[in-house]
């Protein structure tokens, strides 16, 4: 993704002779960042979304894997690219859907999941809500799944080609939430997606 959408090209351009070294350091840093964050033990914050396991262990499925629990995410070995772990890949690239259940993701990776999946994950892990980011929203954010699944997208004018707003959430210690929208600032004097490298992946 960093090569395809131009991050590598921008770093190499801006740091010239040290560009490759700087990009490698960024990559190493990204691989060390947390997969998710927990606010007040009640709000789960993740880039993508939820997981492909279907049901918790019960009498009819005694050998089932069960719903993903937060401790499993804490135990993930983190220092590699996402494709090595299904949990990591789904944390980064899954998306919510309006219908109950799970479905293949049109992006070609991870899954789509419905309100029932969100409720089960929150109930299992004693969570109030999930905040995620991995989809452009015209108004900057979207509240879905009975208020338990919030998408907040902080990049206005995404990829220099949209008219979407950006947004952020302010959360108080009492877990009260307010949503704030903003528009893009004037674009710098650089061609849109100037550093993208799409042809490399065609």
mmCIF file with all atom_site columns, C-alpha atoms in Angstrom:
data_model
loop_
_atom_site.group_PDB
_atom_site.id
_atom_site.type_symbol
_atom_site.label_atom_id
_atom_site.label_alt_id
_atom_site.label_comp_id
_atom_site.label_asym_id
_atom_site.label_entity_id
_atom_site.label_seq_id
_atom_site.pdbx_PDB_ins_code
_atom_site.Cartn_x
_atom_site.Cartn_y
_atom_site.Cartn_z
_atom_site.occupancy
_atom_site.B_iso_or_equiv
_atom_site.pdbx_formal_charge
_atom_site.auth_seq_id
_atom_site.auth_comp_id
_atom_site.auth_asym_id
_atom_site.auth_atom_id
_atom_site.pdbx_PDB_model_num
ATOM 1   C CA . UNK A 1 1   ? 0.000   0.000   0.000   1.00 0.00 ? 1   UNK A CA 1
ATOM 2   C CA . UNK A 1 2   ? 2.825   2.413   0.811   1.00 0.00 ? 2   UNK A CA 1
ATOM 3   C CA . UNK A 1 3   ? 4.341   1.791   -2.611  1.00 0.00 ? 3   UNK A CA 1
ATOM 4   C CA . UNK A 1 4   ? 1.063   1.794   -4.524  1.00 0.00 ? 4   UNK A CA 1
ATOM 5   C CA . UNK A 1 5   ? -0.432  5.002   -3.135  1.00 0.00 ? 5   UNK A CA 1
ATOM 6   C CA . UNK A 1 6   ? 2.713   7.098   -3.188  1.00 0.00 ? 6   UNK A CA 1
ATOM 7   C CA . UNK A 1 7   ? 4.103   7.158   0.329   1.00 0.00 ? 7   UNK A CA 1
ATOM 8   C CA . UNK A 1 8   ? 7.368   5.526   -0.741  1.00 0.00 ? 8   UNK A CA 1
ATOM 9   C CA . UNK A 1 9   ? 7.713   7.911   -3.707  1.00 0.00 ? 9   UNK A CA 1
ATOM 10  C CA . UNK A 1 10  ? 7.073   10.963  -1.544  1.00 0.00 ? 10  UNK A CA 1
ATOM 11  C CA . UNK A 1 11  ? 9.622   9.897   1.099   1.00 0.00 ? 11  UNK A CA 1
ATOM 12  C CA . UNK A 1 12  ? 12.261  9.123   -1.534  1.00 0.00 ? 12  UNK A CA 1
ATOM 13  C CA . UNK A 1 13  ? 11.617  12.487  -3.192  1.00 0.00 ? 13  UNK A CA 1
ATOM 14  C CA . UNK A 1 14  ? 11.753  14.536  -0.012  1.00 0.00 ? 14  UNK A CA 1
ATOM 15  C CA . UNK A 1 15  ? 14.772  12.784  1.505   1.00 0.00 ? 15  UNK A CA 1
ATOM 16  C CA . UNK A 1 16  ? 16.658  12.249  -1.799  1.00 0.00 ? 16  UNK A CA 1
ATOM 17  C CA . UNK A 1 17  ? 19.938  10.463  -0.981  1.00 0.00 ? 17  UNK A CA 1
ATOM 18  C CA . UNK A 1 18  ? 18.562  9.114   2.309   1.00 0.00 ? 18  UNK A CA 1
ATOM 19  C CA . UNK A 1 19  ? 15.160  8.304   0.853   1.00 0.00 ? 19  UNK A CA 1
ATOM 20  C CA . UNK A 1 20  ? 15.463  4.527   0.786   1.00 0.00 ? 20  UNK A CA 1
ATOM 21  C CA . UNK A 1 21  ? 16.812  4.426   4.339   1.00 0.00 ? 21  UNK A CA 1
ATOM 22  C CA . UNK A 1 22  ? 14.013  6.699   5.575   1.00 0.00 ? 22  UNK A CA 1
ATOM 23  C CA . UNK A 1 23  ? 11.341  4.626   3.852   1.00 0.00 ? 23  UNK A CA 1
ATOM 24  C CA . UNK A 1 24  ? 12.759  1.423   5.379   1.00 0.00 ? 24  UNK A CA 1
ATOM 25  C CA . UNK A 1 25  ? 12.667  3.070   8.813   1.00 0.00 ? 25  UNK A CA 1
ATOM 26  C CA . UNK A 1 26  ? 9.035   4.089   8.294   1.00 0.00 ? 26  UNK A CA 1
ATOM 27  C CA . UNK A 1 27  ? 8.172   0.523   7.294   1.00 0.00 ? 27  UNK A CA 1
ATOM 28  C CA . UNK A 1 28  ? 9.903   -0.868  10.366  1.00 0.00 ? 28  UNK A CA 1
ATOM 29  C CA . UNK A 1 29  ? 8.035   1.629   12.553  1.00 0.00 ? 29  UNK A CA 1
ATOM 30  C CA . UNK A 1 30  ? 4.662   0.747   11.016  1.00 0.00 ? 30  UNK A CA 1
ATOM 31  C CA . UNK A 1 31  ? 5.287   -2.936  11.758  1.00 0.00 ? 31  UNK A CA 1
ATOM 32  C CA . UNK A 1 32  ? 5.866   -2.080  15.428  1.00 0.00 ? 32  UNK A CA 1
ATOM 33  C CA . UNK A 1 33  ? 2.762   0.066   15.946  1.00 0.00 ? 33  UNK A CA 1
ATOM 34  C CA . UNK A 1 34  ? -0.118  -1.350  18.040  1.00 0.00 ? 34  UNK A CA 1
ATOM 35  C CA . UNK A 1 35  ? -2.824  -3.242  16.165  1.00 0.00 ? 35  UNK A CA 1
ATOM 36  C CA . UNK A 1 36  ? -5.572  -1.560  18.168  1.00 0.00 ? 36  UNK A CA 1
ATOM 37  C CA . UNK A 1 37  ? -6.236  0.587   21.218  1.00 0.00 ? 37  UNK A CA 1
ATOM 38  C CA . UNK A 1 38  ? -8.665  0.279   24.114  1.00 0.00 ? 38  UNK A CA 1
ATOM 39  C CA . UNK A 1 39  ? -10.163 3.404   25.708  1.00 0.00 ? 39  UNK A CA 1
ATOM 40  C CA . UNK A 1 40  ? -11.315 3.047   29.319  1.00 0.00 ? 40  UNK A CA 1
ATOM 41  C CA . UNK A 1 41  ? -11.630 -0.723  28.729  1.00 0.00 ? 41  UNK A CA 1
ATOM 42  C CA . UNK A 1 42  ? -14.843 0.033   26.806  1.00 0.00 ? 42  UNK A CA 1
ATOM 43  C CA . UNK A 1 43  ? -14.063 1.467   23.354  1.00 0.00 ? 43  UNK A CA 1
ATOM 44  C CA . UNK A 1 44  ? -12.128 -0.680  20.889  1.00 0.00 ? 44  UNK A CA 1
ATOM 45  C CA . UNK A 1 45  ? -10.254 1.398   18.270  1.00 0.00 ? 45  UNK A CA 1
ATOM 46  C CA . UNK A 1 46  ? -8.921  -0.371  15.170  1.00 0.00 ? 46  UNK A CA 1
ATOM 47  C CA . UNK A 1 47  ? -8.178  0.568   11.566  1.00 0.00 ? 47  UNK A CA 1
ATOM 48  C CA . UNK A 1 48  ? -10.319 -1.993  9.744   1.00 0.00 ? 48  UNK A CA 1
ATOM 49  C CA . UNK A 1 49  ? -12.835 -3.941  11.753  1.00 0.00 ? 49  UNK A CA 1
ATOM 50  C CA . UNK A 1 50  ? -13.931 -7.316  13.044  1.00 0.00 ? 50  UNK A CA 1
ATOM 51  C CA . UNK A 1 51  ? -13.299 -10.969 12.401  1.00 0.00 ? 51  UNK A CA 1
ATOM 52  C CA . UNK A 1 52  ? -14.374 -14.016 10.430  1.00 0.00 ? 52  UNK A CA 1
ATOM 53  C CA . UNK A 1 53  ? -15.025 -16.411 13.309  1.00 0.00 ? 53  UNK A CA 1
ATOM 54  C CA . UNK A 1 54  ? -18.720 -17.146 13.275  1.00 0.00 ? 54  UNK A CA 1
ATOM 55  C CA . UNK A 1 55  ? -19.883 -18.133 16.761  1.00 0.00 ? 55  UNK A CA 1
ATOM 56  C CA . UNK A 1 56  ? -18.767 -18.448 20.334  1.00 0.00 ? 56  UNK A CA 1
ATOM 57  C CA . UNK A 1 57  ? -18.193 -21.923 21.731  1.00 0.00 ? 57  UNK A CA 1
ATOM 58  C CA . UNK A 1 58  ? -21.464 -23.503 22.815  1.00 0.00 ? 58  UNK A CA 1
ATOM 59  C CA . UNK A 1 59  ? -23.103 -26.874 23.205  1.00 0.00 ? 59  UNK A CA 1
ATOM 60  C CA . UNK A 1 60  ? -23.733 -27.249 19.481  1.00 0.00 ? 60  UNK A CA 1
ATOM 61  C CA . UNK A 1 61  ? -20.174 -26.236 18.554  1.00 0.00 ? 61  UNK A CA 1
ATOM 62  C CA . UNK A 1 62  ? -17.943 -27.424 21.405  1.00 0.00 ? 62  UNK A CA 1
ATOM 63  C CA . UNK A 1 63  ? -14.879 -27.386 19.169  1.00 0.00 ? 63  UNK A CA 1
ATOM 64  C CA . UNK A 1 64  ? -15.485 -23.943 17.689  1.00 0.00 ? 64  UNK A CA 1
ATOM 65  C CA . UNK A 1 65  ? -12.779 -21.315 17.888  1.00 0.00 ? 65  UNK A CA 1
ATOM 66  C CA . UNK A 1 66  ? -15.128 -18.866 19.557  1.00 0.00 ? 66  UNK A CA 1
ATOM 67  C CA . UNK A 1 67  ? -15.433 -15.117 19.167  1.00 0.00 ? 67  UNK A CA 1
ATOM 68  C CA . UNK A 1 68  ? -12.112 -13.274 19.011  1.00 0.00 ? 68  UNK A CA 1
ATOM 69  C CA . UNK A 1 69  ? -11.145 -11.969 22.432  1.00 0.00 ? 69  UNK A CA 1
ATOM 70  C CA . UNK A 1 70  ? -8.978  -8.957  23.153  1.00 0.00 ? 70  UNK A CA 1
ATOM 71  C CA . UNK A 1 71  ? -6.280  -11.050 24.805  1.00 0.00 ? 71  UNK A CA 1
ATOM 72  C CA . UNK A 1 72  ? -5.703  -12.827 21.482  1.00 0.00 ? 72  UNK A CA 1
ATOM 73  C CA . UNK A 1 73  ? -4.949  -9.496  19.853  1.00 0.00 ? 73  UNK A CA 1
ATOM 74  C CA . UNK A 1 74  ? -2.624  -8.570  22.701  1.00 0.00 ? 74  UNK A CA 1
ATOM 75  C CA . UNK A 1 75  ? -0.693  -11.789 22.081  1.00 0.00 ? 75  UNK A CA 1
ATOM 76  C CA . UNK A 1 76  ? -0.233  -11.276 18.334  1.00 0.00 ? 76  UNK A CA 1
ATOM 77  C CA . UNK A 1 77  ? 3.362   -11.364 17.156  1.00 0.00 ? 77  UNK A CA 1
ATOM 78  C CA . UNK A 1 78  ? 3.473   -7.936  15.569  1.00 0.00 ? 78  UNK A CA 1
ATOM 79  C CA . UNK A 1 79  ? 6.750   -7.488  13.706  1.00 0.00 ? 79  UNK A CA 1
ATOM 80  C CA . UNK A 1 80  ? 5.857   -8.547  10.164  1.00 0.00 ? 80  UNK A CA 1
ATOM 81  C CA . UNK A 1 81  ? 3.634   -7.641  7.234   1.00 0.00 ? 81  UNK A CA 1
ATOM 82  C CA . UNK A 1 82  ? -0.122  -8.197  7.729   1.00 0.00 ? 82  UNK A CA 1
ATOM 83  C CA . UNK A 1 83  ? -0.502  -11.110 5.298   1.00 0.00 ? 83  UNK A CA 1
ATOM 84  C CA . UNK A 1 84  ? 1.138   -13.445 7.830   1.00 0.00 ? 84  UNK A CA 1
ATOM 85  C CA . UNK A 1 85  ? -1.827  -13.326 10.222  1.00 0.00 ? 85  UNK A CA 1
ATOM 86  C CA . UNK A 1 86  ? -5.552  -13.599 9.580   1.00 0.00 ? 86  UNK A CA 1
ATOM 87  C CA . UNK A 1 87  ? -6.336  -11.653 12.775  1.00 0.00 ? 87  UNK A CA 1
ATOM 88  C CA . UNK A 1 88  ? -3.951  -8.884  11.797  1.00 0.00 ? 88  UNK A CA 1
ATOM 89  C CA . UNK A 1 89  ? -5.231  -8.719  8.216   1.00 0.00 ? 89  UNK A CA 1
ATOM 90  C CA . UNK A 1 90  ? -8.855  -8.531  9.369   1.00 0.00 ? 90  UNK A CA 1
ATOM 91  C CA . UNK A 1 91  ? -7.997  -5.921  11.997  1.00 0.00 ? 91  UNK A CA 1
ATOM 92  C CA . UNK A 1 92  ? -6.632  -3.755  9.207   1.00 0.00 ? 92  UNK A CA 1
ATOM 93  C CA . UNK A 1 93  ? -8.968  -4.379  6.266   1.00 0.00 ? 93  UNK A CA 1
ATOM 94  C CA . UNK A 1 94  ? -12.430 -5.646  7.316   1.00 0.00 ? 94  UNK A CA 1
ATOM 95  C CA . UNK A 1 95  ? -15.486 -3.435  6.700   1.00 0.00 ? 95  UNK A CA 1
ATOM 96  C CA . UNK A 1 96  ? -18.998 -3.253  8.222   1.00 0.00 ? 96  UNK A CA 1
ATOM 97  C CA . UNK A 1 97  ? -22.136 -3.987  6.220   1.00 0.00 ? 97  UNK A CA 1
ATOM 98  C CA . UNK A 1 98  ? -25.820 -3.274  6.856   1.00 0.00 ? 98  UNK A CA 1
ATOM 99  C CA . UNK A 1 99  ? -26.979 -6.905  6.665   1.00 0.00 ? 99  UNK A CA 1
ATOM 100 C CA . UNK A 1 100 ? -26.464 -9.386  9.475   1.00 0.00 ? 100 UNK A CA 1
ATOM 101 C CA . UNK A 1 101 ? -23.817 -12.067 9.132   1.00 0.00 ? 101 UNK A CA 1
ATOM 102 C CA . UNK A 1 102 ? -20.516 -12.110 7.289   1.00 0.00 ? 102 UNK A CA 1
ATOM 103 C CA . UNK A 1 103 ? -19.688 -11.852 3.590   1.00 0.00 ? 103 UNK A CA 1
ATOM 104 C CA . UNK A 1 104 ? -16.622 -11.741 1.343   1.00 0.00 ? 104 UNK A CA 1
ATOM 105 C CA . UNK A 1 105 ? -15.148 -8.268  1.097   1.00 0.00 ? 105 UNK A CA 1
ATOM 106 C CA . UNK A 1 106 ? -15.243 -6.729  -2.411  1.00 0.00 ? 106 UNK A CA 1
ATOM 107 C CA . UNK A 1 107 ? -11.746 -5.385  -1.717  1.00 0.00 ? 107 UNK A CA 1
ATOM 108 C CA . UNK A 1 108 ? -10.496 -8.955  -2.070  1.00 0.00 ? 108 UNK A CA 1
ATOM 109 C CA . UNK A 1 109 ? -9.144  -9.258  1.469   1.00 0.00 ? 109 UNK A CA 1
ATOM 110 C CA . UNK A 1 110 ? -10.621 -9.713  4.965   1.00 0.00 ? 110 UNK A CA 1
ATOM 111 C CA . UNK A 1 111 ? -14.442 -9.707  5.346   1.00 0.00 ? 111 UNK A CA 1
ATOM 112 C CA . UNK A 1 112 ? -17.579 -7.643  5.677   1.00 0.00 ? 112 UNK A CA 1
ATOM 113 C CA . UNK A 1 113 ? -19.605 -8.074  8.883   1.00 0.00 ? 113 UNK A CA 1
ATOM 114 C CA . UNK A 1 114 ? -23.046 -7.089  10.099  1.00 0.00 ? 114 UNK A CA 1
ATOM 115 C CA . UNK A 1 115 ? -24.668 -5.642  13.228  1.00 0.00 ? 115 UNK A CA 1
ATOM 116 C CA . UNK A 1 116 ? -25.030 -9.084  14.825  1.00 0.00 ? 116 UNK A CA 1
ATOM 117 C CA . UNK A 1 117 ? -21.268 -9.670  14.524  1.00 0.00 ? 117 UNK A CA 1
ATOM 118 C CA . UNK A 1 118 ? -20.545 -6.297  16.107  1.00 0.00 ? 118 UNK A CA 1
ATOM 119 C CA . UNK A 1 119 ? -22.960 -6.957  18.977  1.00 0.00 ? 119 UNK A CA 1
ATOM 120 C CA . UNK A 1 120 ? -21.487 -10.381 19.656  1.00 0.00 ? 120 UNK A CA 1
ATOM 121 C CA . UNK A 1 121 ? -17.924 -9.022  19.660  1.00 0.00 ? 121 UNK A CA 1
ATOM 122 C CA . UNK A 1 122 ? -18.867 -6.164  22.005  1.00 0.00 ? 122 UNK A CA 1
ATOM 123 C CA . UNK A 1 123 ? -20.863 -8.422  24.327  1.00 0.00 ? 123 UNK A CA 1
ATOM 124 C CA . UNK A 1 124 ? -18.090 -11.019 24.488  1.00 0.00 ? 124 UNK A CA 1
ATOM 125 C CA . UNK A 1 125 ? -15.429 -8.414  25.279  1.00 0.00 ? 125 UNK A CA 1
ATOM 126 C CA . UNK A 1 126 ? -17.607 -6.164  27.484  1.00 0.00 ? 126 UNK A CA 1
ATOM 127 C CA . UNK A 1 127 ? -17.273 -3.213  25.092  1.00 0.00 ? 127 UNK A CA 1
ATOM 128 C CA . UNK A 1 128 ? -19.522 -0.218  24.497  1.00 0.00 ? 128 UNK A CA 1
ATOM 129 C CA . UNK A 1 129 ? -18.511 0.393   20.885  1.00 0.00 ? 129 UNK A CA 1
ATOM 130 C CA . UNK A 1 130 ? -15.947 -0.049  18.116  1.00 0.00 ? 130 UNK A CA 1
ATOM 131 C CA . UNK A 1 131 ? -14.318 2.897   16.328  1.00 0.00 ? 131 UNK A CA 1
ATOM 132 C CA . UNK A 1 132 ? -12.646 2.204   12.998  1.00 0.00 ? 132 UNK A CA 1
ATOM 133 C CA . UNK A 1 133 ? -11.428 4.156   10.004  1.00 0.00 ? 133 UNK A CA 1
ATOM 134 C CA . UNK A 1 134 ? -10.930 2.132   6.868   1.00 0.00 ? 134 UNK A CA 1
ATOM 135 C CA . UNK A 1 135 ? -13.586 3.711   4.597   1.00 0.00 ? 135 UNK A CA 1
ATOM 136 C CA . UNK A 1 136 ? -14.048 7.129   3.070   1.00 0.00 ? 136 UNK A CA 1
ATOM 137 C CA . UNK A 1 137 ? -17.177 8.827   4.404   1.00 0.00 ? 137 UNK A CA 1
ATOM 138 C CA . UNK A 1 138 ? -18.757 11.752  2.539   1.00 0.00 ? 138 UNK A CA 1
ATOM 139 C CA . UNK A 1 139 ? -19.482 13.571  5.803   1.00 0.00 ? 139 UNK A CA 1
ATOM 140 C CA . UNK A 1 140 ? -16.324 12.331  7.529   1.00 0.00 ? 140 UNK A CA 1
ATOM 141 C CA . UNK A 1 141 ? -17.964 9.776   9.803   1.00 0.00 ? 141 UNK A CA 1
ATOM 142 C CA . UNK A 1 142 ? -20.803 7.252   10.056  1.00 0.00 ? 142 UNK A CA 1
ATOM 143 C CA . UNK A 1 143 ? -22.567 5.720   13.063  1.00 0.00 ? 143 UNK A CA 1
ATOM 144 C CA . UNK A 1 144 ? -23.865 2.221   12.311  1.00 0.00 ? 144 UNK A CA 1
ATOM 145 C CA . UNK A 1 145 ? -24.861 -1.088  13.921  1.00 0.00 ? 145 UNK A CA 1
ATOM 146 C CA . UNK A 1 146 ? -27.130 0.463   16.550  1.00 0.00 ? 146 UNK A CA 1
ATOM 147 C CA . UNK A 1 147 ? -24.430 2.909   17.594  1.00 0.00 ? 147 UNK A CA 1
ATOM 148 C CA . UNK A 1 148 ? -21.855 0.217   18.293  1.00 0.00 ? 148 UNK A CA 1
ATOM 149 C CA . UNK A 1 149 ? -19.828 0.654   15.074  1.00 0.00 ? 149 UNK A CA 1
ATOM 150 C CA . UNK A 1 150 ? -18.457 4.085   14.201  1.00 0.00 ? 150 UNK A CA 1
ATOM 151 C CA . UNK A 1 151 ? -16.352 4.849   11.135  1.00 0.00 ? 151 UNK A CA 1
ATOM 152 C CA . UNK A 1 152 ? -14.355 8.072   11.370  1.00 0.00 ? 152 UNK A CA 1
ATOM 153 C CA . UNK A 1 153 ? -12.284 9.079   8.334   1.00 0.00 ? 153 UNK A CA 1
ATOM 154 C CA . UNK A 1 154 ? -9.840  11.920  8.924   1.00 0.00 ? 154 UNK A CA 1
ATOM 155 C CA . UNK A 1 155 ? -8.595  12.489  5.342   1.00 0.00 ? 155 UNK A CA 1
ATOM 156 C CA . UNK A 1 156 ? -10.686 15.115  3.518   1.00 0.00 ? 156 UNK A CA 1
ATOM 157 C CA . UNK A 1 157 ? -10.436 15.212  -0.282  1.00 0.00 ? 157 UNK A CA 1
ATOM 158 C CA . UNK A 1 158 ? -9.172  11.645  -0.191  1.00 0.00 ? 158 UNK A CA 1
ATOM 159 C CA . UNK A 1 159 ? -6.466  10.833  -2.769  1.00 0.00 ? 159 UNK A CA 1
ATOM 160 C CA . UNK A 1 160 ? -6.833  14.389  -4.101  1.00 0.00 ? 160 UNK A CA 1
ATOM 161 C CA . UNK A 1 161 ? -9.883  13.252  -6.037  1.00 0.00 ? 161 UNK A CA 1
ATOM 162 C CA . UNK A 1 162 ? -12.865 13.460  -3.696  1.00 0.00 ? 162 UNK A CA 1
ATOM 163 C CA . UNK A 1 163 ? -15.064 16.045  -2.065  1.00 0.00 ? 163 UNK A CA 1
ATOM 164 C CA . UNK A 1 164 ? -15.435 14.144  1.193   1.00 0.00 ? 164 UNK A CA 1
ATOM 165 C CA . UNK A 1 165 ? -15.054 15.851  4.530   1.00 0.00 ? 165 UNK A CA 1
ATOM 166 C CA . UNK A 1 166 ? -12.740 14.614  7.268   1.00 0.00 ? 166 UNK A CA 1
ATOM 167 C CA . UNK A 1 167 ? -13.762 14.052  10.870  1.00 0.00 ? 167 UNK A CA 1
ATOM 168 C CA . UNK A 1 168 ? -12.517 13.262  14.324  1.00 0.00 ? 168 UNK A CA 1
ATOM 169 C CA . UNK A 1 169 ? -14.171 12.152  17.572  1.00 0.00 ? 169 UNK A CA 1
ATOM 170 C CA . UNK A 1 170 ? -13.685 13.734  20.964  1.00 0.00 ? 170 UNK A CA 1
ATOM 171 C CA . UNK A 1 171 ? -14.275 11.282  23.818  1.00 0.00 ? 171 UNK A CA 1
ATOM 172 C CA . UNK A 1 172 ? -14.574 12.418  27.436  1.00 0.00 ? 172 UNK A CA 1
ATOM 173 C CA . UNK A 1 173 ? -13.402 10.352  30.435  1.00 0.00 ? 173 UNK A CA 1
ATOM 174 C CA . UNK A 1 174 ? -17.085 9.460   30.874  1.00 0.00 ? 174 UNK A CA 1
ATOM 175 C CA . UNK A 1 175 ? -17.075 8.105   27.288  1.00 0.00 ? 175 UNK A CA 1
ATOM 176 C CA . UNK A 1 176 ? -19.376 10.796  25.939  1.00 0.00 ? 176 UNK A CA 1
ATOM 177 C CA . UNK A 1 177 ? -18.646 11.347  22.250  1.00 0.00 ? 177 UNK A CA 1
ATOM 178 C CA . UNK A 1 178 ? -18.847 14.401  20.015  1.00 0.00 ? 178 UNK A CA 1
ATOM 179 C CA . UNK A 1 179 ? -18.130 14.379  16.288  1.00 0.00 ? 179 UNK A CA 1
ATOM 180 C CA . UNK A 1 180 ? -16.302 17.170  14.480  1.00 0.00 ? 180 UNK A CA 1
ATOM 181 C CA . UNK A 1 181 ? -16.143 17.590  10.683  1.00 0.00 ? 181 UNK A CA 1
ATOM 182 C CA . UNK A 1 182 ? -13.678 19.606  8.617   1.00 0.00 ? 182 UNK A CA 1
ATOM 183 C CA . UNK A 1 183 ? -12.838 20.258  4.974   1.00 0.00 ? 183 UNK A CA 1
ATOM 184 C CA . UNK A 1 184 ? -9.534  20.052  3.125   1.00 0.00 ? 184 UNK A CA 1
ATOM 185 C CA . UNK A 1 185 ? -7.012  22.876  3.232   1.00 0.00 ? 185 UNK A CA 1
ATOM 186 C CA . UNK A 1 186 ? -5.736  24.279  -0.092  1.00 0.00 ? 186 UNK A CA 1
ATOM 187 C CA . UNK A 1 187 ? -3.688  21.707  -1.959  1.00 0.00 ? 187 UNK A CA 1
ATOM 188 C CA . UNK A 1 188 ? 0.091   22.264  -2.180  1.00 0.00 ? 188 UNK A CA 1
ATOM 189 C CA . UNK A 1 189 ? 1.581   22.982  -5.593  1.00 0.00 ? 189 UNK A CA 1
ATOM 190 C CA . UNK A 1 190 ? 2.002   19.280  -6.393  1.00 0.00 ? 190 UNK A CA 1
ATOM 191 C CA . UNK A 1 191 ? 0.033   17.259  -8.933  1.00 0.00 ? 191 UNK A CA 1
ATOM 192 C CA . UNK A 1 192 ? -2.654  15.026  -7.430  1.00 0.00 ? 192 UNK A CA 1
ATOM 193 C CA . UNK A 1 193 ? -1.259  11.577  -6.520  1.00 0.00 ? 193 UNK A CA 1
ATOM 194 C CA . UNK A 1 194 ? 2.100   12.712  -7.884  1.00 0.00 ? 194 UNK A CA 1
ATOM 195 C CA . UNK A 1 195 ? 4.044   9.978   -6.100  1.00 0.00 ? 195 UNK A CA 1
ATOM 196 C CA . UNK A 1 196 ? 1.692   7.058   -6.739  1.00 0.00 ? 196 UNK A CA 1
ATOM 197 C CA . UNK A 1 197 ? 3.138   3.965   -8.365  1.00 0.00 ? 197 UNK A CA 1
ATOM 198 C CA . UNK A 1 198 ? 0.092   2.238   -9.824  1.00 0.00 ? 198 UNK A CA 1
ATOM 199 C CA . UNK A 1 199 ? 1.860   0.872   -12.926 1.00 0.00 ? 199 UNK A CA 1
ATOM 200 C CA . UNK A 1 200 ? 4.190   -1.169  -10.751 1.00 0.00 ? 200 UNK A CA 1
ATOM 201 C CA . UNK A 1 201 ? 1.239   -3.310  -9.652  1.00 0.00 ? 201 UNK A CA 1
ATOM 202 C CA . UNK A 1 202 ? -0.663  -3.635  -12.940 1.00 0.00 ? 202 UNK A CA 1
#
